[in-house]
Short mmCIF file of C-alpha atoms in Angstrom, two decimals:
data_model
loop_
_atom_site.label_atom_id
_atom_site.label_comp_id
_atom_site.label_asym_id
_atom_site.label_seq_id
_atom_site.Cartn_x
_atom_site.Cartn_y
_atom_site.Cartn_z
CA GLU A 1 -8.77 -36.87 51.88
CA GLU A 2 -8.24 -37.82 48.22
CA ILE A 3 -4.86 -39.27 49.17
CA ARG A 4 -6.30 -41.37 52.00
CA ALA A 5 -8.94 -42.69 49.59
CA MET A 6 -6.16 -44.36 47.59
CA ALA A 7 -5.75 -47.89 49.01
CA ARG A 8 -1.96 -47.78 49.20
CA PHE A 9 -2.02 -44.49 51.14
CA ALA A 10 -4.89 -45.32 53.51
CA HIS A 11 -2.58 -45.04 56.53
CA TYR A 12 -0.92 -41.78 55.43
CA GLU A 13 0.79 -39.79 58.18
CA GLN A 14 2.76 -36.54 57.81
CA GLY A 15 5.49 -37.73 60.17
CA GLU A 16 7.68 -35.72 62.52
CA PRO A 17 8.28 -32.12 61.34
CA SER A 18 11.55 -31.70 59.48
CA LYS A 19 13.04 -29.27 56.97
CA VAL A 20 13.09 -32.13 54.44
CA LEU A 21 9.98 -33.20 52.55
CA TYR A 22 9.70 -36.67 51.06
CA ILE A 23 7.51 -36.73 47.96
CA LYS A 24 6.08 -39.89 46.43
CA ASN A 25 3.51 -40.89 43.84
CA LEU A 26 5.21 -38.72 41.21
CA SER A 27 4.43 -39.25 37.55
CA ASP A 28 7.20 -40.76 35.43
CA LYS A 29 7.02 -37.55 33.39
CA VAL A 30 8.01 -35.28 36.31
CA ASN A 31 11.50 -33.81 36.11
CA GLU A 32 13.52 -31.61 38.45
CA LYS A 33 12.37 -28.46 36.65
CA ASP A 34 8.75 -29.38 37.47
CA LEU A 35 9.66 -29.70 41.16
CA VAL A 36 11.46 -26.35 41.09
CA MET A 37 8.43 -24.66 39.53
CA THR A 38 6.14 -26.24 42.14
CA PHE A 39 8.16 -25.28 45.22
CA ILE A 40 10.13 -22.15 44.25
CA GLY A 41 7.40 -19.89 45.63
CA PHE A 42 8.46 -20.99 49.13
CA GLN A 43 12.03 -19.73 48.63
CA GLU A 44 12.88 -16.79 50.88
CA ASP A 45 15.53 -14.33 49.68
CA SER A 46 17.38 -14.21 52.99
CA LYS A 47 17.48 -18.01 53.41
CA ASP A 48 19.46 -20.88 51.91
CA ASN A 49 18.26 -22.09 48.52
CA ILE A 50 15.79 -24.95 48.38
CA ARG A 51 17.51 -28.20 47.31
CA PHE A 52 15.83 -30.75 45.06
CA ARG A 53 16.69 -34.43 44.63
CA LEU A 54 14.61 -36.44 42.16
CA MET A 55 15.24 -40.15 42.63
CA LYS A 56 16.01 -42.65 39.88
CA GLY A 57 16.13 -46.41 39.51
CA LYS A 58 14.15 -48.34 42.13
CA MET A 59 13.13 -45.07 43.79
CA LYS A 60 11.74 -43.50 40.60
CA GLY A 61 8.58 -41.51 41.31
CA GLN A 62 10.01 -40.14 44.55
CA ALA A 63 11.91 -37.00 45.51
CA PHE A 64 13.33 -35.09 48.44
CA VAL A 65 13.02 -31.32 48.79
CA THR A 66 15.09 -29.61 51.49
CA PHE A 67 14.10 -26.19 52.82
CA SER A 68 16.05 -23.77 55.00
CA ASP A 69 13.82 -24.40 58.03
CA VAL A 70 11.02 -26.56 59.41
CA ALA A 71 8.39 -23.78 59.27
CA THR A 72 8.85 -23.24 55.53
CA ALA A 73 8.76 -26.98 54.88
CA GLY A 74 5.51 -27.19 56.87
CA LYS A 75 3.92 -24.42 54.79
CA ALA A 76 4.94 -26.18 51.58
CA LEU A 77 3.55 -29.52 52.81
CA ASP A 78 0.23 -27.93 53.76
CA VAL A 79 -0.16 -26.16 50.42
CA VAL A 80 1.25 -28.68 47.93
CA ASN A 81 0.29 -32.08 49.40
CA GLY A 82 -2.22 -33.67 47.02
CA TYR A 83 -1.48 -31.23 44.19
CA LYS A 84 -1.75 -33.00 40.84
CA LEU A 85 1.52 -32.71 38.99
CA LYS A 86 1.41 -34.16 35.48
CA GLY A 87 -1.81 -36.03 36.28
CA LYS A 88 -0.91 -37.66 39.63
CA PRO A 89 -1.48 -36.26 43.13
CA MET A 90 1.77 -35.80 45.02
CA VAL A 91 1.89 -37.48 48.42
CA ILE A 92 4.15 -35.53 50.76
CA GLN A 93 5.51 -36.43 54.17
CA TYR A 94 8.25 -35.02 56.34
CA GLY A 95 11.55 -36.71 55.53
CA LYS A 96 14.10 -38.03 57.97
#
């Protein structure tokens, strides 16, 4: 609800389930290590490693995190969406 209260995210939708999560509203201070520390708890030993892609340039403040399957990505979205990382709540949607 805190995310929807922000004017620019008033029409927030999670999107169609996917194994890729699109993260926006990241602080300029967030680095890839911060993303790893936030999402590594969702890594399963028997599955492919989670992949992280922190964007730069015009897409700064955004990232993509790819999980081994849709179910794990869904768990991560449910738990982490809205989590304040370095002072800003992350806004997470399923990626395409």
